[in-house]
Short mmCIF file of C-alpha atoms and ligand atoms in Angstrom, two decimals:
data_model
loop_
_atom_site.label_atom_id
_atom_site.label_comp_id
_atom_site.label_asym_id
_atom_site.label_seq_id
_atom_site.Cartn_x
_atom_site.Cartn_y
_atom_site.Cartn_z
CA MET A 1 100.42 88.90 119.88
CA LYS A 2 99.67 91.87 117.55
CA TRP A 3 98.37 91.16 114.01
CA LEU A 4 97.97 93.18 110.88
CA ILE A 5 95.37 91.53 108.38
CA ARG A 6 96.49 93.28 105.28
CA GLY A 7 94.32 94.13 102.23
CA GLY A 8 91.61 91.75 102.50
CA ARG A 9 87.91 92.29 101.34
CA VAL A 10 86.04 92.97 104.68
CA ILE A 11 82.49 91.95 104.52
CA ASP A 12 80.54 92.57 107.62
CA PRO A 13 76.85 92.88 107.00
CA GLN A 14 76.02 94.04 110.77
CA ASN A 15 78.03 97.25 110.11
CA GLN A 16 77.18 97.34 106.58
CA VAL A 17 80.86 97.10 105.42
CA ASP A 18 82.16 95.67 102.10
CA ASP A 19 85.36 97.19 101.41
CA LEU A 20 89.24 96.63 101.10
CA MET A 21 90.51 97.27 104.63
CA ASP A 22 93.45 96.48 107.00
CA ILE A 23 92.72 95.20 110.49
CA TYR A 24 94.92 95.82 113.43
CA ILE A 25 94.54 93.54 116.24
CA HIS A 26 96.22 93.77 119.79
CA GLN A 27 95.55 91.86 122.86
CA GLY A 28 92.73 89.89 121.65
CA LYS A 29 90.70 93.16 120.31
CA ILE A 30 90.55 95.01 117.09
CA LEU A 31 92.69 97.95 117.59
CA ASP A 32 91.64 99.38 114.28
CA LEU A 33 89.98 98.90 110.85
CA GLN A 34 91.15 101.21 107.97
CA PRO A 35 90.50 101.37 104.24
CA VAL A 36 93.52 100.23 102.53
CA PRO A 37 95.63 103.12 102.32
CA PRO A 38 97.86 104.17 99.14
CA LYS A 39 100.92 104.03 101.41
CA ARG A 40 101.01 102.47 104.95
CA ASN A 41 102.53 104.07 107.98
CA ALA A 42 105.17 101.41 108.33
CA THR A 43 106.82 102.84 111.38
CA THR A 44 103.80 103.07 113.63
CA PHE A 45 102.80 99.33 113.24
CA SER A 46 106.22 97.85 112.51
CA ASP A 47 105.78 95.47 115.45
CA PHE A 48 102.64 93.75 113.94
CA ARG A 49 102.89 90.54 112.23
CA VAL A 50 101.31 90.74 108.86
CA ILE A 51 98.84 88.26 107.49
CA PRO A 52 98.51 88.90 103.84
CA ALA A 53 94.99 88.88 102.94
CA GLU A 54 94.92 90.29 99.29
CA GLY A 55 92.58 88.57 97.32
CA LEU A 56 90.87 87.00 100.38
CA VAL A 57 87.61 87.86 102.21
CA ILE A 58 87.57 88.60 106.06
CA THR A 59 84.20 88.19 107.83
CA PRO A 60 83.17 88.29 111.38
CA GLY A 61 83.69 84.92 113.00
CA LEU A 62 80.90 82.45 111.63
CA ILE A 63 78.35 81.56 114.05
CA ASP A 64 76.41 78.24 113.88
CA MET A 65 73.33 78.43 116.09
CA HIS A 66 72.53 74.72 115.65
CA THR A 67 75.20 72.03 116.50
CA HIS A 68 75.09 68.73 118.44
CA LEU A 69 78.41 68.21 120.22
CA ARG A 70 77.16 64.96 121.82
CA GLU A 71 79.04 65.45 124.97
CA PRO A 72 78.29 64.45 127.81
CA GLY A 73 77.04 61.19 127.01
CA TYR A 74 77.75 60.04 123.34
CA GLU A 75 81.50 60.86 123.19
CA TYR A 76 81.95 58.03 120.62
CA LYS A 77 80.18 60.13 117.98
CA GLU A 78 81.69 63.55 119.10
CA THR A 79 83.28 65.56 121.97
CA ILE A 80 83.44 69.12 122.59
CA LEU A 81 87.01 69.07 121.70
CA THR A 82 86.56 67.23 118.09
CA GLY A 83 83.30 69.43 117.64
CA THR A 84 85.26 72.58 118.07
CA GLN A 85 87.98 71.38 115.93
CA ALA A 86 85.40 70.80 113.18
CA ALA A 87 83.82 74.03 113.81
CA VAL A 88 87.11 76.22 113.68
CA ALA A 89 88.18 74.27 110.31
CA GLY A 90 84.75 75.28 109.13
CA GLY A 91 85.30 78.86 109.93
CA PHE A 92 83.07 78.92 112.95
CA THR A 93 84.13 81.08 115.99
CA ALA A 94 81.06 80.22 117.80
CA VAL A 95 78.66 77.21 118.13
CA ALA A 96 75.43 76.95 119.87
CA CYS A 97 75.01 73.38 121.13
CA MET A 98 71.69 71.68 121.45
CA ALA A 99 70.53 70.06 124.92
CA ASN A 100 69.93 66.53 123.65
CA THR A 101 73.16 65.02 125.48
CA LEU A 102 73.20 62.46 128.11
CA PRO A 103 72.35 63.71 130.68
CA VAL A 104 70.12 66.13 129.05
CA ASN A 105 71.35 69.69 129.36
CA ASP A 106 68.37 70.64 131.69
CA THR A 107 70.21 71.70 134.69
CA GLN A 108 73.11 74.10 135.75
CA ALA A 109 75.49 71.16 136.25
CA VAL A 110 75.37 70.01 132.68
CA THR A 111 75.51 73.56 131.39
CA GLU A 112 78.79 74.28 133.55
CA TYR A 113 80.29 71.05 132.42
CA ILE A 114 79.82 71.89 128.74
CA LEU A 115 81.32 75.42 129.35
CA HIS A 116 84.14 73.98 131.42
CA LYS A 117 85.01 71.42 128.43
CA ALA A 118 84.77 74.17 125.92
CA ARG A 119 87.12 76.37 127.93
CA GLU A 120 89.49 73.48 127.94
CA ALA A 121 89.47 72.96 124.40
CA ARG A 122 90.33 76.71 123.77
CA LEU A 123 88.91 76.62 120.23
CA ALA A 124 85.59 78.03 119.12
CA ARG A 125 83.31 79.62 121.76
CA VAL A 126 80.55 77.45 122.87
CA PHE A 127 77.03 78.74 123.85
CA PRO A 128 74.87 76.05 125.35
CA ILE A 129 71.05 75.84 124.82
CA GLY A 130 69.09 74.54 127.64
CA ALA A 131 66.24 72.07 127.43
CA ILE A 132 62.75 73.39 127.39
CA SER A 133 61.58 70.40 129.50
CA PRO A 134 63.39 68.07 131.73
CA GLY A 135 64.82 64.85 130.06
CA LEU A 136 63.34 66.43 126.77
CA LYS A 137 60.18 64.60 127.79
CA GLY A 138 57.85 67.21 127.08
CA GLU A 139 55.94 66.76 130.45
CA ALA A 140 57.07 69.92 132.58
CA LEU A 141 59.44 72.99 132.38
CA ALA A 142 62.97 73.01 133.37
CA GLU A 143 64.45 75.70 135.61
CA TYR A 144 65.01 78.51 133.29
CA GLY A 145 66.48 81.00 135.71
CA GLU A 146 68.85 78.43 136.85
CA LEU A 147 69.97 77.65 133.18
CA LYS A 148 70.19 81.22 132.32
CA ASN A 149 72.44 81.93 135.22
CA ALA A 150 74.54 79.01 134.32
CA GLY A 151 74.96 80.46 130.72
CA VAL A 152 72.43 79.06 128.34
CA VAL A 153 71.52 81.48 125.45
CA ALA A 154 68.40 79.84 124.32
CA LEU A 155 65.85 76.82 125.09
CA SER A 156 65.07 73.96 122.78
CA ASP A 157 63.84 70.34 123.00
CA ASP A 158 65.51 69.89 119.59
CA GLY A 159 65.13 66.31 118.42
CA HIS A 160 62.09 65.97 120.16
CA PRO A 161 59.09 68.23 119.41
CA VAL A 162 57.15 69.70 122.49
CA MET A 163 53.78 67.89 121.41
CA ASN A 164 51.75 69.59 124.14
CA SER A 165 50.60 72.77 123.10
CA GLN A 166 49.66 73.95 126.58
CA LEU A 167 53.17 73.12 127.81
CA MET A 168 54.74 74.95 124.78
CA ARG A 169 52.57 78.03 125.68
CA ARG A 170 53.91 77.92 129.33
CA ALA A 171 57.28 77.56 128.08
CA MET A 172 57.22 80.68 125.97
CA GLU A 173 55.53 82.67 128.93
CA TYR A 174 58.29 81.39 131.25
CA ALA A 175 61.07 82.03 128.91
CA ARG A 176 59.99 85.54 128.10
CA ALA A 177 60.79 86.38 132.00
CA PHE A 178 64.50 85.35 131.30
CA GLU A 179 64.63 86.94 127.82
CA LEU A 180 65.46 83.41 126.21
CA PRO A 181 64.23 82.56 122.85
CA ILE A 182 62.71 79.24 122.17
CA ILE A 183 63.99 77.19 119.39
CA SER A 184 61.21 74.92 117.99
CA HIS A 185 61.87 71.48 116.39
CA CYS A 186 58.50 71.53 114.30
CA GLU A 187 57.36 67.96 114.05
CA ASP A 188 53.92 66.43 114.66
CA LEU A 189 54.96 63.03 115.80
CA PHE A 190 51.36 61.45 115.22
CA LEU A 191 52.01 62.58 111.48
CA SER A 192 55.70 61.68 111.04
CA ARG A 193 55.92 58.44 112.74
CA PRO A 194 57.19 55.84 111.43
CA GLY A 195 58.22 57.82 108.40
CA VAL A 196 61.86 57.85 107.38
CA MET A 197 61.96 60.02 104.38
CA HIS A 198 59.84 62.63 102.72
CA GLU A 199 56.24 61.47 101.74
CA GLY A 200 55.44 61.54 98.11
CA PRO A 201 55.70 59.32 94.85
CA THR A 202 59.40 58.79 95.66
CA SER A 203 58.79 57.13 99.09
CA THR A 204 55.87 55.10 97.67
CA TRP A 205 58.33 53.78 94.64
CA LEU A 206 61.06 52.96 97.30
CA GLY A 207 58.44 51.18 99.74
CA LEU A 208 59.45 53.38 102.56
CA HIS A 209 57.21 55.01 104.99
CA GLY A 210 56.81 58.75 104.32
CA ILE A 211 56.90 61.81 106.62
CA PRO A 212 54.46 64.26 105.11
CA SER A 213 55.29 68.06 104.97
CA ALA A 214 52.24 68.63 107.05
CA ALA A 215 54.00 67.10 110.04
CA GLU A 216 56.44 70.02 110.03
CA GLU A 217 54.02 72.81 108.77
CA THR A 218 51.19 72.16 111.30
CA MET A 219 53.70 72.60 114.21
CA VAL A 220 55.20 75.79 112.48
CA TYR A 221 51.69 77.06 112.39
CA ARG A 222 50.79 76.03 115.83
CA ASP A 223 54.15 77.76 117.32
CA ILE A 224 53.48 80.92 115.35
CA GLN A 225 50.20 81.16 116.98
CA ILE A 226 51.46 80.59 120.31
CA CYS A 227 54.06 83.18 119.80
CA GLN A 228 51.28 85.61 119.05
CA MET A 229 49.60 84.86 122.28
CA THR A 230 52.92 85.10 124.21
CA GLN A 231 55.10 87.49 122.21
CA ASN A 232 58.19 85.74 123.32
CA PRO A 233 60.80 85.25 120.44
CA LEU A 234 60.22 82.10 118.63
CA HIS A 235 62.97 80.61 116.29
CA ILE A 236 62.00 77.90 113.86
CA ALA A 237 64.61 75.34 113.51
CA HIS A 238 65.57 73.73 110.21
CA VAL A 239 62.71 74.86 107.87
CA SER A 240 62.46 72.32 104.95
CA THR A 241 59.08 73.07 103.30
CA ALA A 242 57.58 75.71 100.93
CA ALA A 243 54.51 76.07 103.31
CA SER A 244 56.84 76.48 106.31
CA VAL A 245 58.65 79.33 104.70
CA GLN A 246 55.44 80.84 103.78
CA LEU A 247 54.26 80.74 107.33
CA VAL A 248 57.32 82.46 108.65
CA ARG A 249 56.97 85.10 105.97
CA ASP A 250 53.33 85.86 106.94
CA ALA A 251 54.37 85.88 110.66
CA LYS A 252 57.01 88.37 110.10
CA LYS A 253 54.63 90.59 108.02
CA LYS A 254 52.39 90.64 111.17
CA GLY A 255 55.34 91.97 113.00
CA LEU A 256 55.77 88.71 115.32
CA PRO A 257 59.07 88.10 117.00
CA VAL A 258 59.52 85.17 114.73
CA SER A 259 62.94 84.09 113.21
CA ALA A 260 63.83 81.01 111.15
CA GLU A 261 66.77 78.99 110.13
CA THR A 262 67.57 76.31 107.31
CA ALA A 263 70.46 74.04 106.82
CA PRO A 264 72.58 73.69 103.67
CA HIS A 265 71.10 70.12 102.81
CA TYR A 266 67.53 71.59 102.57
CA PHE A 267 68.86 74.05 99.72
CA SER A 268 71.43 71.69 98.37
CA LEU A 269 69.73 68.32 98.20
CA THR A 270 66.30 66.84 97.26
CA GLU A 271 64.69 63.65 98.18
CA GLU A 272 66.16 61.86 95.27
CA ALA A 273 69.32 61.65 97.30
CA VAL A 274 67.56 58.75 99.17
CA ILE A 275 67.27 56.68 95.93
CA GLY A 276 69.52 53.84 96.48
CA PHE A 277 68.65 53.72 100.06
CA ASP A 278 71.72 55.86 101.05
CA THR A 279 71.51 56.37 104.74
CA GLN A 280 73.75 59.49 104.55
CA ALA A 281 70.65 61.19 102.94
CA LYS A 282 68.36 60.30 106.12
CA MET A 283 67.74 63.24 108.22
CA ASN A 284 65.00 64.93 110.13
CA PRO A 285 63.15 66.87 108.68
CA PRO A 286 63.67 64.92 105.66
CA LEU A 287 65.16 66.16 102.23
CA ARG A 288 62.04 67.47 100.43
CA THR A 289 61.07 68.01 96.67
CA LYS A 290 62.55 70.47 94.19
CA GLU A 291 59.72 72.88 94.75
CA ASP A 292 60.64 73.20 98.48
CA LEU A 293 64.22 73.47 97.75
CA TRP A 294 63.44 76.50 95.47
CA ALA A 295 61.06 77.83 98.28
CA VAL A 296 64.07 77.62 100.81
CA GLN A 297 66.46 79.45 98.49
CA LYS A 298 63.77 82.20 97.83
CA GLY A 299 63.17 82.50 101.80
CA LEU A 300 66.93 82.90 102.10
CA LYS A 301 67.07 85.49 99.40
CA ASP A 302 64.07 87.66 100.50
CA GLY A 303 65.02 87.37 104.06
CA THR A 304 62.29 85.32 105.55
CA ILE A 305 64.98 82.92 106.58
CA ASP A 306 67.47 84.65 108.93
CA VAL A 307 70.08 82.04 109.32
CA ILE A 308 71.93 78.89 107.88
CA ALA A 309 72.78 76.71 110.46
CA SER A 310 74.69 73.27 110.15
CA ASP A 311 72.17 71.06 112.32
CA HIS A 312 75.70 69.11 112.66
CA ALA A 313 74.55 65.66 113.81
CA PRO A 314 77.43 63.31 114.09
CA HIS A 315 76.73 59.57 114.11
CA SER A 316 79.14 56.66 114.15
CA PRO A 317 78.97 53.86 111.46
CA LEU A 318 77.20 51.65 114.04
CA GLU A 319 74.19 53.86 113.49
CA LYS A 320 74.42 54.71 109.74
CA GLU A 321 75.73 51.48 108.17
CA VAL A 322 72.62 49.60 108.60
CA GLU A 323 69.45 49.29 106.57
CA PHE A 324 67.62 52.61 106.02
CA ASP A 325 64.69 52.00 108.10
CA LEU A 326 66.93 51.43 111.23
CA ALA A 327 69.62 54.28 110.40
CA ALA A 328 69.83 57.41 112.50
CA MET A 329 68.77 60.53 111.34
CA GLY A 330 71.01 63.49 110.60
CA ILE A 331 74.51 64.56 109.05
CA VAL A 332 77.76 66.25 109.98
CA GLY A 333 77.82 69.88 108.81
CA LEU A 334 80.47 72.04 110.51
CA GLU A 335 82.85 71.56 107.68
CA THR A 336 80.61 71.95 104.81
CA THR A 337 78.25 74.67 105.95
CA LEU A 338 80.22 77.57 104.53
CA PRO A 339 81.27 76.28 101.06
CA LEU A 340 77.59 75.17 100.55
CA THR A 341 76.42 78.62 101.48
CA LEU A 342 78.77 80.14 99.19
CA ASN A 343 77.51 77.84 96.37
CA LEU A 344 74.19 79.86 96.67
CA MET A 345 76.35 82.89 95.75
CA HIS A 346 77.85 81.03 92.77
CA LEU A 347 74.49 80.21 91.66
CA GLY A 348 73.51 83.74 91.84
CA ILE A 349 70.99 83.30 94.61
CA LEU A 350 72.47 85.26 97.33
CA THR A 351 75.13 88.03 97.20
CA PHE A 352 78.40 87.54 99.25
CA PRO A 353 76.97 89.92 101.93
CA GLN A 354 73.78 88.06 102.21
CA ALA A 355 75.44 84.81 102.39
CA ILE A 356 77.88 85.86 105.21
CA ALA A 357 74.75 87.63 107.15
CA LYS A 358 73.22 84.33 107.38
CA LEU A 359 76.11 83.02 109.09
CA THR A 360 77.19 86.07 111.41
CA GLN A 361 74.67 88.81 111.86
CA GLY A 362 71.51 86.62 111.99
CA PRO A 363 72.50 84.08 114.79
CA ALA A 364 74.15 86.90 116.62
CA ARG A 365 71.03 88.92 116.68
CA ILE A 366 68.73 86.02 117.67
CA LEU A 367 70.83 84.64 120.25
CA LYS A 368 72.08 88.23 121.59
CA LEU A 369 75.78 87.08 121.39
CA ASN A 370 77.67 90.17 122.50
CA GLY A 371 80.99 90.89 120.60
CA PHE A 372 79.94 88.38 117.94
CA GLY A 373 78.47 88.93 114.64
CA GLY A 374 80.32 92.24 113.50
CA LEU A 375 83.71 93.64 113.35
CA GLN A 376 84.29 96.90 115.32
CA ARG A 377 86.86 98.91 116.78
CA SER A 378 87.66 97.71 120.56
CA GLY A 379 85.54 94.62 119.97
CA PRO A 380 86.92 91.18 120.44
CA ALA A 381 88.90 89.91 117.39
CA HIS A 382 86.65 87.00 116.33
CA LEU A 383 87.15 86.55 112.59
CA THR A 384 87.32 84.34 109.72
CA ILE A 385 89.38 84.53 106.61
CA ILE A 386 87.95 82.95 103.37
CA ASP A 387 89.62 82.00 100.32
CA PRO A 388 86.47 82.53 97.83
CA GLU A 389 88.41 81.08 94.81
CA LEU A 390 89.68 77.88 96.52
CA GLU A 391 88.29 74.85 94.84
CA PHE A 392 88.40 71.63 96.48
CA GLN A 393 86.60 68.08 96.76
CA VAL A 394 84.79 67.28 100.08
CA ASP A 395 86.67 64.36 101.63
CA ILE A 396 84.94 63.00 104.82
CA HIS A 397 88.44 61.41 105.72
CA SER A 398 89.84 64.94 106.11
CA PHE A 399 87.04 65.96 108.54
CA ARG A 400 88.21 67.00 112.06
CA SER A 401 84.62 65.72 113.32
CA LYS A 402 84.89 62.38 114.81
CA SER A 403 81.95 61.30 112.79
CA LYS A 404 82.00 61.06 109.03
CA ASN A 405 78.33 60.96 107.94
CA SER A 406 78.06 63.49 105.19
CA PRO A 407 76.08 63.06 101.83
CA PHE A 408 78.46 65.66 100.39
CA HIS A 409 81.49 63.35 100.08
CA GLY A 410 83.12 63.74 96.71
CA TRP A 411 81.31 67.02 95.82
CA LYS A 412 83.39 69.70 94.13
CA LEU A 413 83.04 73.06 95.91
CA LYS A 414 84.46 76.56 95.83
CA GLY A 415 85.17 78.80 98.77
CA GLN A 416 86.62 77.79 102.13
CA ALA A 417 87.70 79.15 105.45
CA VAL A 418 91.41 79.38 105.53
CA LEU A 419 92.01 80.99 108.92
CA THR A 420 89.95 81.34 111.94
CA MET A 421 90.48 83.59 114.67
CA VAL A 422 88.96 83.73 118.25
CA GLU A 423 89.73 86.68 120.61
CA GLY A 424 92.97 87.50 118.53
CA ARG A 425 94.25 83.94 118.81
CA ILE A 426 94.76 81.77 115.45
CA VAL A 427 92.79 78.60 116.21
CA TYR A 428 92.86 77.29 112.75
CA ASN A 429 95.21 78.07 109.93
CA GLN A 430 95.34 76.70 106.38
CA MET A 431 97.14 79.56 104.59
CA ALA A 432 99.84 79.34 102.44
CA PRO A 433 103.10 78.49 104.16
CA THR A 434 104.85 81.56 103.01
CA SER A 435 102.95 83.68 105.15
CA ASP A 436 104.87 82.04 108.01
CA LEU A 437 102.29 82.36 110.74
ZN1 LIG B 501 65.69 69.17 115.16
#
């Protein structure tokens, strides 16, 4: 199929483009990008089907570098098919999926299974993340060479911190040989357990066990020190506290290969969302204070935090509709991440290109995803069309994701993906029916 995406505002931070352009697509590739001409050469491109994009924004396909797809093992929460359906509906053309499946993605067989399922689904591209340690047990190192050959793009025991500092050092040294970044879930379990929310006056008032900010920050500090020893790229997952942001800022100033992500809930919600014992606000790391939220926003603005990731963590009602202490941690995020990110733009915190960079250029650079993160001639046509003016109310019942655990149900937001294209193929389309695609 040949497509002409006509007259949209192209925002491509990787190539420093922010301009009204026509994009020509042929055989899955971008044939040409041209500034909108006063008069188009109708004959040359008469056989292209037109997607009218006037008033819309076109970005490189969004990338979510922190998703839990749950398959294999927890298909009642999510499958690779439903997860990638949710991804494309959220504007994502690629997702990197965490290793805490059952079995854990610590061998070639599991990686290949995930890739096989993703190919069958034919929606968003899936990039598996391999485990740092077999079974996420933190006791030994997985076979990184085998995992890399099978297709993993990074290593992480996400969900389970690597408590043993020596093992973390060896993991970084070993990962370096295979050019795989380590994604660290920073949590000192001795400090965090048995906490269920942020530790402070609110947790005392509610009578819930608290998780101090230091449970995260001590591990961020430790991993940055180990990164300094080993010089292997380190990516800090889901940064939630002001001091963590500052530690990453200092590490970057020193020139260390450290990057960081946060998730929309850490810049959209505070611990107060837990009041009323709403289990939809239970997550790990927990929602923090206003000061932390502001620090995260500032970290995004000044470039300390490179990436916004969903930390999409589907759970069934079985695990959420129980008392707060017992409820599972995490929320779904693939279908709300883009509008919540654009909300930072409406608040005047990020510019449009800055917001898009956190969802495209940032993750593509950290995971070294070829052909993703930018739009260029002869490159694959992975792109997202966004209607920046579209106002809507978040409705969990409309989610493609199999799970509905979101604290944002009922929120009024502005700006959403209306069309998602992977390699020139439309995999999601909510554009006006008049465009007849
Ligand atoms: Zn995590």
